[in-house]
Short mmCIF file of C-alpha atoms and ligand atoms in Angstrom, two decimals:
data_model
loop_
_atom_site.label_atom_id
_atom_site.label_comp_id
_atom_site.label_asym_id
_atom_site.label_seq_id
_atom_site.Cartn_x
_atom_site.Cartn_y
_atom_site.Cartn_z
CA MET A 6 0.00 0.00 0.00
CA GLU A 7 1.19 3.54 -0.73
CA ILE A 8 0.11 6.53 1.30
CA GLY A 9 0.31 10.06 0.01
CA MET A 10 -0.41 13.31 1.75
CA GLN A 11 -0.46 16.33 -0.57
CA HIS A 12 -0.35 20.06 0.12
CA ILE A 13 -1.69 19.62 3.65
CA ARG A 14 -2.57 22.83 5.45
CA LYS A 15 -3.82 23.15 9.00
CA SER A 16 -4.16 26.11 11.38
CA PHE A 17 -5.38 26.44 14.93
CA GLY A 18 -6.67 30.00 15.08
CA SER A 19 -3.79 32.19 13.95
CA ASN A 20 -1.27 29.40 14.48
CA ASP A 21 -0.41 28.01 11.01
CA VAL A 22 0.90 24.62 12.05
CA LEU A 23 1.12 22.92 8.65
CA LYS A 24 1.64 25.21 5.70
CA ASP A 25 2.04 22.93 2.69
CA VAL A 26 3.22 19.43 3.49
CA SER A 27 3.49 16.66 0.91
CA PHE A 28 5.06 13.19 1.08
CA THR A 29 4.50 9.58 0.01
CA LEU A 30 5.34 6.37 1.84
CA ASN A 31 5.30 2.73 0.84
CA GLY A 32 4.56 -0.52 2.63
CA GLY A 33 7.63 -2.11 4.20
CA GLU A 34 9.19 1.24 5.00
CA ILE A 35 9.89 2.50 8.51
CA CYS A 36 9.90 6.25 8.22
CA ALA A 37 10.89 8.67 10.96
CA LEU A 38 8.81 11.81 11.30
CA LEU A 39 11.02 14.43 12.94
CA GLY A 40 10.74 18.02 14.08
CA GLU A 41 11.02 20.26 17.12
CA ASN A 42 8.35 20.31 19.80
CA GLY A 43 5.30 21.92 18.28
CA ALA A 44 6.49 21.38 14.70
CA GLY A 45 3.19 19.70 13.84
CA LYS A 46 4.12 15.99 13.78
CA SER A 47 1.17 14.82 15.88
CA THR A 48 -1.14 17.19 14.03
CA LEU A 49 -0.11 15.75 10.65
CA MET A 50 -0.62 12.22 11.89
CA ASN A 51 -3.93 13.09 13.51
CA ILE A 52 -5.08 14.20 10.08
CA LEU A 53 -3.95 10.93 8.53
CA GLY A 54 -5.65 9.05 11.36
CA GLY A 55 -8.98 10.85 10.89
CA VAL A 56 -8.75 12.47 14.33
CA LEU A 57 -8.39 16.01 12.93
CA GLN A 58 -9.61 17.58 9.70
CA MET A 59 -7.18 19.40 7.43
CA ASP A 60 -8.03 22.89 6.15
CA SER A 61 -6.94 21.92 2.65
CA GLY A 62 -4.94 19.25 0.88
CA ALA A 63 -5.51 15.64 -0.06
CA ILE A 64 -4.85 12.15 1.24
CA LEU A 65 -4.20 9.47 -1.35
CA ILE A 66 -4.16 5.72 -0.86
CA ASP A 67 -2.58 3.86 -3.75
CA GLY A 68 -3.09 6.96 -5.83
CA LYS A 69 -6.81 7.33 -5.08
CA GLN A 70 -8.08 10.27 -3.05
CA VAL A 71 -9.83 9.39 0.21
CA GLU A 72 -11.68 11.34 2.92
CA PHE A 73 -11.14 10.51 6.58
CA ALA A 74 -13.92 12.26 8.47
CA THR A 75 -13.56 9.94 11.46
CA PRO A 76 -10.87 7.68 12.96
CA ALA A 77 -12.98 4.68 11.95
CA GLN A 78 -12.71 5.62 8.26
CA SER A 79 -8.93 5.80 8.51
CA GLN A 80 -8.88 2.43 10.25
CA ASP A 81 -11.10 0.90 7.60
CA ALA A 82 -8.58 2.05 5.01
CA GLY A 83 -5.89 0.04 6.80
CA ILE A 84 -4.24 2.71 8.93
CA ALA A 85 -3.74 2.07 12.63
CA PHE A 86 -2.79 4.87 14.99
CA ILE A 87 -1.00 4.11 18.20
CA HIS A 88 -1.27 7.20 20.35
CA GLN A 89 1.15 7.76 23.13
CA GLU A 90 -1.56 7.39 25.73
CA LEU A 91 -2.40 3.74 25.40
CA ASN A 92 -6.04 2.74 25.18
CA LEU A 93 -6.11 -0.53 27.07
CA ILE A 94 -8.34 -1.61 29.94
CA ASN A 95 -6.25 -2.80 32.87
CA ASP A 96 -8.94 -4.99 34.38
CA LEU A 97 -9.44 -7.16 31.32
CA PRO A 98 -7.20 -9.94 30.05
CA ILE A 99 -5.11 -9.31 26.97
CA TYR A 100 -7.33 -11.28 24.62
CA GLU A 101 -10.42 -9.22 25.51
CA ASN A 102 -8.44 -6.02 25.06
CA MET A 103 -7.47 -7.19 21.59
CA PHE A 104 -11.12 -7.05 20.54
CA LEU A 105 -12.31 -3.94 22.37
CA GLY A 106 -15.20 -2.45 20.43
CA ARG A 107 -15.08 -5.32 17.91
CA GLU A 108 -15.86 -8.19 20.26
CA LEU A 109 -16.49 -11.58 18.69
CA LYS A 110 -19.88 -13.06 19.54
CA THR A 111 -21.24 -16.60 19.51
CA LYS A 112 -24.34 -17.42 17.49
CA ARG A 113 -26.40 -16.94 20.64
CA GLY A 114 -25.07 -13.43 21.04
CA SER A 115 -22.76 -13.85 24.03
CA LEU A 116 -19.04 -13.03 23.97
CA ASP A 117 -17.02 -15.72 22.24
CA LEU A 118 -14.14 -15.69 24.70
CA GLU A 119 -12.64 -18.88 23.38
CA LYS A 120 -12.43 -17.62 19.81
CA MET A 121 -10.96 -14.29 20.94
CA TYR A 122 -8.37 -16.15 22.98
CA HIS A 123 -7.37 -18.36 20.06
CA LYS A 124 -7.23 -15.51 17.55
CA THR A 125 -4.97 -13.60 19.93
CA LYS A 126 -2.76 -16.63 20.43
CA GLU A 127 -2.51 -17.03 16.66
CA MET A 128 -1.46 -13.41 16.24
CA PHE A 129 1.21 -13.70 18.95
CA THR A 130 2.61 -16.81 17.30
CA LYS A 131 2.70 -15.07 13.94
CA MET A 132 4.48 -12.07 15.45
CA ASN A 133 6.82 -14.24 17.47
CA ILE A 134 5.67 -12.92 20.82
CA ASP A 135 5.93 -14.99 23.94
CA LEU A 136 2.96 -13.76 25.92
CA ASP A 137 0.00 -15.52 27.53
CA PRO A 138 -3.26 -13.96 26.22
CA ASN A 139 -4.89 -14.76 29.57
CA LYS A 140 -2.70 -12.31 31.44
CA MET A 141 -4.37 -9.20 32.81
CA VAL A 142 -3.22 -5.99 31.15
CA ARG A 143 -2.44 -4.46 34.55
CA ASP A 144 0.32 -7.03 35.03
CA LEU A 145 2.16 -6.06 31.85
CA ASP A 146 5.09 -3.69 31.73
CA ALA A 147 5.00 -0.70 29.40
CA SER A 148 6.59 -2.42 26.41
CA TYR A 149 4.20 -5.36 26.49
CA LYS A 150 1.27 -2.94 26.69
CA GLN A 151 2.68 -1.24 23.62
CA ILE A 152 3.06 -4.61 21.93
CA VAL A 153 -0.55 -5.52 22.73
CA GLU A 154 -1.60 -2.24 21.12
CA ILE A 155 0.46 -3.00 18.03
CA CYS A 156 -0.98 -6.51 17.78
CA ARG A 157 -4.44 -5.09 18.17
CA ALA A 158 -3.69 -2.79 15.27
CA MET A 159 -2.52 -5.81 13.27
CA MET A 160 -5.78 -7.64 14.05
CA THR A 161 -7.58 -4.93 12.11
CA ASN A 162 -5.33 -5.91 9.18
CA ALA A 163 -3.54 -2.59 9.25
CA SER A 164 -1.15 -2.00 6.36
CA PHE A 165 0.19 1.15 7.94
CA ILE A 166 0.91 1.90 11.57
CA ILE A 167 1.49 5.35 13.00
CA MET A 168 3.48 5.33 16.25
CA ASP A 169 3.56 8.67 18.04
CA GLU A 170 6.56 8.65 20.38
CA PRO A 171 6.14 5.01 21.38
CA THR A 172 9.43 4.76 23.24
CA THR A 173 9.53 7.78 25.57
CA SER A 174 8.57 5.82 28.67
CA LEU A 175 10.26 2.54 27.76
CA THR A 176 13.54 1.17 29.08
CA ASP A 177 16.32 0.06 26.72
CA GLN A 178 15.30 -3.58 27.01
CA GLU A 179 11.69 -2.76 26.33
CA ILE A 180 12.71 -0.72 23.31
CA ASP A 181 14.68 -3.68 21.92
CA ARG A 182 11.59 -5.84 22.26
CA MET A 183 9.53 -3.29 20.38
CA PHE A 184 12.11 -2.88 17.62
CA THR A 185 12.16 -6.64 17.08
CA MET A 186 8.41 -6.49 16.59
CA MET A 187 8.73 -3.54 14.20
CA ARG A 188 11.24 -5.47 12.08
CA THR A 189 8.81 -8.39 11.86
CA LEU A 190 6.08 -6.01 10.73
CA LYS A 191 8.41 -4.60 8.09
CA GLU A 192 9.01 -8.11 6.78
CA HIS A 193 5.24 -8.48 6.48
CA ASN A 194 5.35 -5.38 4.28
CA VAL A 195 3.61 -3.16 6.81
CA GLY A 196 4.58 0.52 6.63
CA ILE A 197 5.40 2.36 9.84
CA ILE A 198 5.61 6.06 10.63
CA PHE A 199 7.75 6.45 13.72
CA ILE A 200 7.78 9.69 15.70
CA SER A 201 10.68 10.03 18.15
CA HIS A 202 13.05 12.62 19.53
CA LYS A 203 15.75 10.01 20.07
CA LEU A 204 17.92 10.23 17.01
CA ASN A 205 19.91 7.11 17.87
CA GLU A 206 16.65 5.15 17.68
CA VAL A 207 15.87 6.69 14.33
CA MET A 208 19.32 5.68 13.04
CA GLU A 209 18.76 2.13 14.28
CA ILE A 210 15.23 1.31 13.18
CA CYS A 211 14.23 3.66 10.34
CA ASN A 212 15.19 3.55 6.70
CA ARG A 213 13.60 6.86 5.70
CA TYR A 214 13.05 10.22 7.36
CA LEU A 215 10.87 13.31 7.02
CA VAL A 216 11.64 16.55 8.86
CA LEU A 217 9.06 19.25 9.62
CA ARG A 218 10.08 22.81 10.48
CA ASP A 219 7.98 25.95 10.62
CA GLY A 220 5.06 24.20 9.00
CA ASN A 221 7.02 22.88 6.01
CA LEU A 222 8.67 19.62 5.11
CA VAL A 223 12.28 20.82 5.04
CA SER A 224 14.12 17.59 4.41
CA GLU A 225 13.47 13.98 3.49
CA GLY A 226 15.59 11.05 2.40
CA ASN A 227 17.30 7.83 3.36
CA VAL A 228 18.59 7.45 6.89
CA SER A 229 21.75 5.79 5.57
CA ASP A 230 22.72 9.07 3.90
CA VAL A 231 22.71 11.21 7.06
CA THR A 232 24.20 11.45 10.55
CA PRO A 233 22.27 12.24 13.75
CA LYS A 234 23.95 15.63 13.66
CA ASP A 235 22.52 16.31 10.20
CA LEU A 236 19.03 15.37 11.39
CA ALA A 237 19.34 17.65 14.41
CA ARG A 238 20.40 20.49 12.16
CA TYR A 239 17.46 19.96 9.79
CA MET A 240 15.10 20.01 12.78
CA VAL A 241 16.27 23.17 14.50
CA GLY A 242 17.68 25.02 11.48
CA HIS A 243 21.21 25.39 12.84
CA ASP A 244 23.93 23.26 14.38
CA VAL A 245 23.08 21.85 17.78
CA ARG A 246 25.68 22.35 20.49
CA THR A 247 27.71 19.29 21.29
CA GLU A 248 30.58 20.78 23.26
CA PRO A 249 30.72 20.32 27.05
CA LEU A 250 28.59 22.46 29.31
CA ILE A 251 30.46 24.80 31.60
CA ARG A 252 29.35 26.27 34.89
CA GLU A 253 30.82 27.99 37.87
CA LYS A 254 30.94 25.21 40.42
CA ARG A 255 30.58 26.17 44.06
CA LEU A 256 29.61 23.38 46.42
CA GLY A 257 28.03 24.34 49.72
CA ASN A 258 26.67 22.45 52.70
CA GLU A 259 25.41 18.94 52.54
CA ILE A 260 21.70 19.06 51.67
CA LEU A 261 20.74 15.41 51.61
CA ARG A 262 22.34 12.39 53.21
CA VAL A 263 20.92 8.91 52.88
CA GLU A 264 22.19 6.07 55.07
CA GLY A 265 21.44 2.41 54.50
CA LEU A 266 18.09 3.07 52.89
CA THR A 267 16.24 -0.14 52.06
CA SER A 268 12.82 -0.99 50.70
CA GLY A 269 12.13 -4.72 50.55
CA HIS A 270 13.82 -6.15 47.49
CA ILE A 271 13.48 -3.00 45.43
CA PHE A 272 16.59 -1.26 46.70
CA LYS A 273 19.01 -2.19 49.44
CA ASN A 274 21.42 -0.42 51.70
CA ILE A 275 21.65 2.80 49.70
CA SER A 276 24.00 5.45 51.09
CA PHE A 277 25.06 8.68 49.42
CA SER A 278 25.03 12.41 49.99
CA ILE A 279 24.66 15.54 47.91
CA LYS A 280 25.74 19.13 48.55
CA SER A 281 24.10 22.35 47.54
CA GLY A 282 25.24 23.43 44.10
CA GLU A 283 26.00 19.87 43.09
CA ILE A 284 24.51 17.88 40.19
CA VAL A 285 24.47 14.13 40.78
CA GLY A 286 23.30 11.64 38.18
CA PHE A 287 21.68 8.29 38.89
CA THR A 288 21.60 5.78 36.09
CA GLY A 289 21.22 2.08 35.40
CA LEU A 290 19.13 -0.38 33.44
CA LEU A 291 15.65 -1.81 33.87
CA GLY A 292 14.96 -2.84 37.46
CA ASP A 293 17.84 -0.81 38.92
CA GLY A 294 15.45 0.75 41.46
CA ARG A 295 16.53 4.38 41.03
CA SER A 296 13.03 5.77 40.45
CA GLU A 297 11.64 3.84 43.40
CA LEU A 298 14.50 5.07 45.60
CA PHE A 299 13.72 8.70 44.91
CA GLN A 300 9.98 8.15 45.18
CA CYS A 301 10.69 7.03 48.74
CA ILE A 302 12.91 10.00 49.44
CA PHE A 303 10.06 12.18 48.15
CA GLY A 304 7.63 10.50 50.53
CA ALA A 305 5.55 8.80 47.86
CA ASP A 306 6.48 5.37 49.18
CA GLN A 307 7.70 3.78 52.41
CA THR A 308 11.14 2.45 53.18
CA THR A 309 11.72 -0.51 55.49
CA SER A 310 14.95 0.72 57.05
CA GLY A 311 17.59 3.39 56.85
CA LYS A 312 17.87 7.09 57.50
CA ILE A 313 17.27 10.28 55.54
CA LEU A 314 18.97 13.47 56.71
CA LEU A 315 18.18 16.92 55.36
CA ASN A 316 20.67 19.66 56.24
CA GLY A 317 22.21 17.30 58.76
CA LYS A 318 18.98 16.54 60.62
CA GLU A 319 17.21 13.24 60.44
CA VAL A 320 13.72 13.52 58.93
CA LYS A 321 10.83 11.16 58.42
CA ILE A 322 9.21 12.01 55.12
CA THR A 323 5.83 10.39 55.37
CA SER A 324 4.08 12.18 52.53
CA THR A 325 4.83 14.17 49.41
CA THR A 326 3.28 17.25 51.02
CA LYS A 327 5.83 16.95 53.78
CA ALA A 328 8.61 16.55 51.21
CA ILE A 329 7.55 19.73 49.40
CA LYS A 330 7.50 21.58 52.75
CA GLU A 331 11.02 20.33 53.41
CA GLY A 332 12.13 21.90 50.12
CA ILE A 333 12.20 18.80 47.92
CA ALA A 334 10.77 18.86 44.42
CA TYR A 335 10.33 15.79 42.25
CA LEU A 336 9.64 15.69 38.53
CA PRO A 337 8.23 12.20 37.97
CA ARG A 338 9.12 9.82 35.23
CA ASN A 339 5.99 9.50 33.11
CA ARG A 340 4.45 12.81 32.31
CA LYS A 341 1.19 11.46 30.95
CA GLU A 342 0.50 9.17 33.88
CA ASN A 343 1.90 11.12 36.80
CA ALA A 344 2.44 14.73 36.05
CA ILE A 345 -0.28 16.57 34.18
CA ILE A 346 -3.91 17.15 35.05
CA LYS A 347 -5.67 17.01 31.73
CA ASP A 348 -8.77 18.91 32.78
CA MET A 349 -6.82 21.96 33.94
CA ASN A 350 -5.37 24.82 31.95
CA ILE A 351 -1.69 25.59 31.39
CA LEU A 352 -1.31 28.08 34.23
CA ASP A 353 -3.05 25.89 36.79
CA ASN A 354 -0.93 22.91 35.83
CA ALA A 355 2.18 25.03 36.18
CA SER A 356 1.27 26.52 39.54
CA ILE A 357 -0.45 23.74 41.43
CA VAL A 358 2.61 23.04 43.58
CA THR A 359 2.90 26.65 44.70
CA TRP A 360 -0.78 27.14 45.50
CA PRO A 361 -0.30 26.58 49.21
CA MET A 362 2.69 28.95 49.29
CA LEU A 363 1.14 31.79 47.36
CA SER A 364 -2.44 31.68 48.59
CA ARG A 365 -3.93 33.60 51.48
CA ARG A 366 -6.83 32.26 53.45
CA GLY A 367 -7.56 29.83 50.67
CA THR A 368 -7.61 32.40 47.89
CA ILE A 369 -5.26 31.78 45.03
CA ASN A 370 -3.14 34.74 43.95
CA THR A 371 -3.42 34.30 40.20
CA LYS A 372 -1.36 37.36 39.37
CA LYS A 373 1.65 36.12 41.36
CA HIS A 374 1.39 32.77 39.66
CA GLN A 375 1.27 34.45 36.28
CA GLU A 376 4.41 36.47 37.01
CA LEU A 377 6.25 33.42 38.22
CA PHE A 378 5.18 31.39 35.23
CA GLU A 379 6.08 34.16 32.79
CA GLU A 380 9.76 33.94 33.82
CA GLN A 381 9.82 30.21 33.29
CA ARG A 382 7.93 30.41 30.03
CA LYS A 383 10.73 32.54 28.63
CA ALA A 384 13.57 30.50 30.06
CA LEU A 385 12.09 27.26 28.77
CA ARG A 386 11.03 28.81 25.45
CA LEU A 387 7.58 27.35 25.81
CA LYS A 388 5.53 27.37 22.64
CA MET A 389 1.93 28.02 23.65
CA GLY A 390 -1.19 30.09 23.11
CA GLU A 391 -2.98 31.56 26.12
CA LEU A 392 -2.31 30.72 29.77
CA THR A 393 -5.92 29.66 30.07
CA ASP A 394 -5.75 27.17 27.18
CA SER A 395 -6.08 23.54 28.12
CA ILE A 396 -2.78 21.78 28.80
CA THR A 397 -3.76 19.22 26.19
CA SER A 398 -3.63 21.84 23.42
CA LEU A 399 0.17 21.92 23.84
CA SER A 400 2.47 19.61 21.94
CA GLY A 401 3.93 16.75 23.98
CA GLY A 402 7.33 18.32 24.56
CA ASN A 403 5.81 21.61 25.60
CA GLN A 404 3.67 19.80 28.18
CA GLN A 405 6.88 18.42 29.62
CA LYS A 406 8.24 21.97 29.88
CA VAL A 407 5.13 23.06 31.81
CA VAL A 408 5.67 20.24 34.29
CA LEU A 409 9.25 21.34 34.72
CA ALA A 410 8.11 24.93 35.23
CA LYS A 411 5.78 23.74 37.96
CA TRP A 412 8.60 22.27 40.01
CA LEU A 413 10.93 25.19 39.42
CA ALA A 414 8.25 27.48 40.81
CA ALA A 415 8.36 25.57 44.08
CA ASN A 416 11.81 27.03 44.65
CA PRO A 417 13.28 23.82 46.03
CA LYS A 418 16.55 23.16 47.86
CA LEU A 419 16.73 19.68 46.43
CA LEU A 420 15.40 19.09 42.94
CA ILE A 421 14.94 15.53 41.71
CA LEU A 422 14.43 15.23 37.96
CA ASP A 423 13.39 11.80 36.77
CA ASN A 424 13.85 11.57 33.03
CA PRO A 425 13.71 15.36 32.56
CA THR A 426 14.11 15.47 28.79
CA GLN A 427 11.58 12.80 27.86
CA GLY A 428 9.75 13.82 24.72
CA VAL A 429 11.63 17.10 24.25
CA ASP A 430 13.41 17.91 21.01
CA VAL A 431 17.19 18.13 20.61
CA GLY A 432 17.27 21.93 20.88
CA ALA A 433 14.98 22.08 23.91
CA LYS A 434 17.12 19.43 25.59
CA GLU A 435 20.01 21.87 25.55
CA ASP A 436 17.71 24.53 27.06
CA ILE A 437 16.83 22.17 29.89
CA TYR A 438 20.50 21.34 30.48
CA ASP A 439 21.24 25.07 30.72
CA ILE A 440 18.49 25.43 33.29
CA ILE A 441 19.82 22.53 35.35
CA LEU A 442 23.25 24.14 35.40
CA LYS A 443 21.81 27.51 36.32
CA LEU A 444 19.88 25.97 39.21
CA ALA A 445 23.07 24.42 40.53
CA GLU A 446 24.77 27.80 40.28
CA GLU A 447 21.93 29.12 42.42
CA ASN A 448 22.96 26.56 45.07
CA ILE A 449 20.20 24.04 44.51
CA ALA A 450 21.21 20.41 44.85
CA VAL A 451 20.06 18.63 41.69
CA VAL A 452 19.59 14.91 41.15
CA VAL A 453 19.15 13.77 37.56
CA LEU A 454 17.78 10.28 36.94
CA SER A 455 18.28 9.14 33.39
CA SER A 456 18.91 6.03 31.36
CA GLU A 457 20.82 8.04 28.78
CA ALA A 458 24.47 7.81 29.78
CA ASN A 459 25.30 10.66 27.47
CA GLU A 460 22.87 12.97 29.25
CA ILE A 461 24.35 12.11 32.63
CA ILE A 462 27.87 12.68 31.35
CA ARG A 463 26.99 16.07 29.89
CA VAL A 464 25.27 17.61 32.90
CA CYS A 465 26.36 15.81 36.06
CA ASP A 466 29.41 16.25 38.31
CA ARG A 467 29.37 12.57 39.17
CA ALA A 468 27.26 9.55 38.35
CA ILE A 469 25.98 6.88 40.70
CA VAL A 470 25.24 3.69 38.80
CA MET A 471 22.66 1.27 40.18
CA TYR A 472 22.18 -2.39 39.41
CA HIS A 473 19.29 -4.49 40.75
CA GLY A 474 18.61 -2.15 43.66
CA ILE A 475 22.14 -1.56 44.89
CA ILE A 476 24.73 1.09 44.18
CA GLN A 477 27.16 -0.71 41.91
CA GLY A 478 29.62 2.13 41.70
CA GLU A 479 30.25 5.81 41.32
CA VAL A 480 32.18 7.58 38.59
CA THR A 481 33.43 11.11 38.13
CA GLY A 482 35.87 13.07 35.95
CA GLU A 483 37.55 11.04 33.22
CA LYS A 484 36.05 7.84 34.57
CA MET A 485 32.57 9.17 33.86
CA ASN A 486 32.30 7.76 30.34
CA GLU A 487 29.78 5.53 28.57
CA HIS A 488 32.06 2.55 28.85
CA SER A 489 32.40 2.53 32.64
CA ILE A 490 28.76 3.46 33.17
CA MET A 491 27.63 0.54 31.01
CA SER A 492 30.02 -1.81 32.76
CA LEU A 493 28.63 -0.87 36.19
CA ALA A 494 25.03 -0.86 34.96
CA THR A 495 25.35 -4.46 33.84
CA GLY A 496 26.73 -5.56 37.18
CA GLY A 497 30.42 -5.36 36.34
CA ASP A 498 33.07 -3.26 38.02
CA LEU A 499 35.38 -0.55 36.83
CA SER A 500 38.52 -2.61 36.41
CA GLU A 501 36.65 -4.90 33.98
CA GLY A 502 35.28 -1.90 32.18
CA GLU A 503 38.64 -0.23 31.63
CA VAL A 504 40.46 -1.32 28.55
CA SER A 505 44.13 -0.46 28.99
N1 LIG B 623 -6.23 20.94 19.61
C1 LIG B 623 -5.40 21.97 19.49
N2 LIG B 623 -5.80 23.23 19.73
C2 LIG B 623 -4.95 24.28 19.59
N3 LIG B 623 -3.66 24.17 19.24
C3 LIG B 623 -3.19 22.94 19.00
C4 LIG B 623 -4.02 21.78 19.12
N4 LIG B 623 -3.28 20.69 18.81
C5 LIG B 623 -2.05 21.16 18.53
N5 LIG B 623 -1.98 22.50 18.64
C6 LIG B 623 -0.81 23.34 18.37
O1 LIG B 623 -0.25 22.96 17.14
C7 LIG B 623 1.18 22.99 17.18
C8 LIG B 623 1.73 21.65 16.76
O2 LIG B 623 1.43 20.70 17.74
P1 LIG B 623 1.79 19.16 17.58
O3 LIG B 623 1.18 18.46 18.73
O4 LIG B 623 1.42 18.69 16.22
O5 LIG B 623 3.39 19.20 17.71
P2 LIG B 623 4.44 18.01 17.70
O6 LIG B 623 5.32 18.20 16.50
O7 LIG B 623 3.74 16.71 17.80
O8 LIG B 623 5.33 18.33 18.98
P3 LIG B 623 5.94 17.36 20.18
O9 LIG B 623 7.25 16.86 19.68
O10 LIG B 623 6.16 18.31 21.30
O11 LIG B 623 4.93 16.31 20.46
C9 LIG B 623 1.54 23.40 18.60
O12 LIG B 623 1.83 24.77 18.60
C10 LIG B 623 0.29 23.10 19.40
O13 LIG B 623 0.16 23.95 20.51
MG1 LIG B 624 3.54 15.28 19.36
#
């Protein structure tokens, strides 16, 4: 099947998001759709998926013009759209989820569970997936949920699959699993449009690319002809900084000290400390326990033993409210699940943490919040309409910036950033790094949790590497390189990791 989009235009009010975009794609191709946050990637795909209507232009399937007034019409034409927010029901087994809205019935009109089970099993065998269809969706990790969504798309006999940032909340292992599945689909001649801000993923899995900038398609071609640096340049319009970040480093008093912190089997005997003005990275692979560790420090979970000291005094952080009062801020890992409130507008999402601090007798001081937010909006170069617009009208990466703004407004002493650049484009990543450095210069102690070794190396003073819930080692200076981090993250030690 061949898909063509021609001269697509789309505006939201005065915001001309797509000005004149044309491309064609064939079955068996995995094509990256790239562009800065707010470039219009999701909008373009929402048009192809029948979710949004274009202002003008045409969609062609195998050369014939089609109209997609609803998502169902796009699906019927063989296009499946996997949105970043997955649409699965946790309390149903996989096989029932596979047929949501298209349930198979017996002749007597009841659900044909057996047939749904077998059809699912058949699909998994075909796709080479080792998964029991009886399992409840709630028991699956993120990658398997994604895989169930992809298989569900395949059940509708999709010839084309649109994946909008499918990997932002997946671990490396989970991503491998998904890529294996994508390669199988490619062999079955299915076409895939893959949206991602991770250029290394694009280099690995895609054979073609399209780049959107300022509403136009500015570059397209074969991935084998370009470097990640080229792609970054096409996206932002100029070279993206790669040189080291420099800051004036002044370490102050110890802010946080953790001694022998343990939580069941999740993490054990964790001890470390961090000073004001310091940036410490925590990294590791799937199951390393770093997110859980900091959730406990932030009071979102309980530890079984160990001590937490803030400014030299032992504290018991029994709730997140208490943590915020103690000057701790925590940007959680998955924005969509844990960080935004969809029914609230941009300003309210950005200021919810500071409500208690800036309100008097229960009245919220909106003007103060606006002033505070205005500063951050500039620093983070947030692309948005009005403060009162719904948070969901922002592009994914800009939502992430709002969440970051929210925690910066809390004026913390200790700032914990879990996966801070998820879903943000290459240029905005550099903006966020600058902000992290600036915060450290302002004497905040910053903890950065990330699975990207390169990110840790660029912004952190030292890196603590975890492996299965323990601290496997710590690296700094010259030793803080991808090689030693990977060696520690896989349970090795530094001497093994050092060649010569
Ligand atoms: N429903 C909507 N109402 C108003 N504006 C919208 C709506 N949807 C998108 N926009 C605007 O259109 C522009 C493009 O958004 P889009 O979501 O397509 O970006 P994107 O390329 O997917 O970015 P990201 O990488 O951050 O996900 C943004 O400026 C966004 O605010
Ligand atoms: Mg998007």
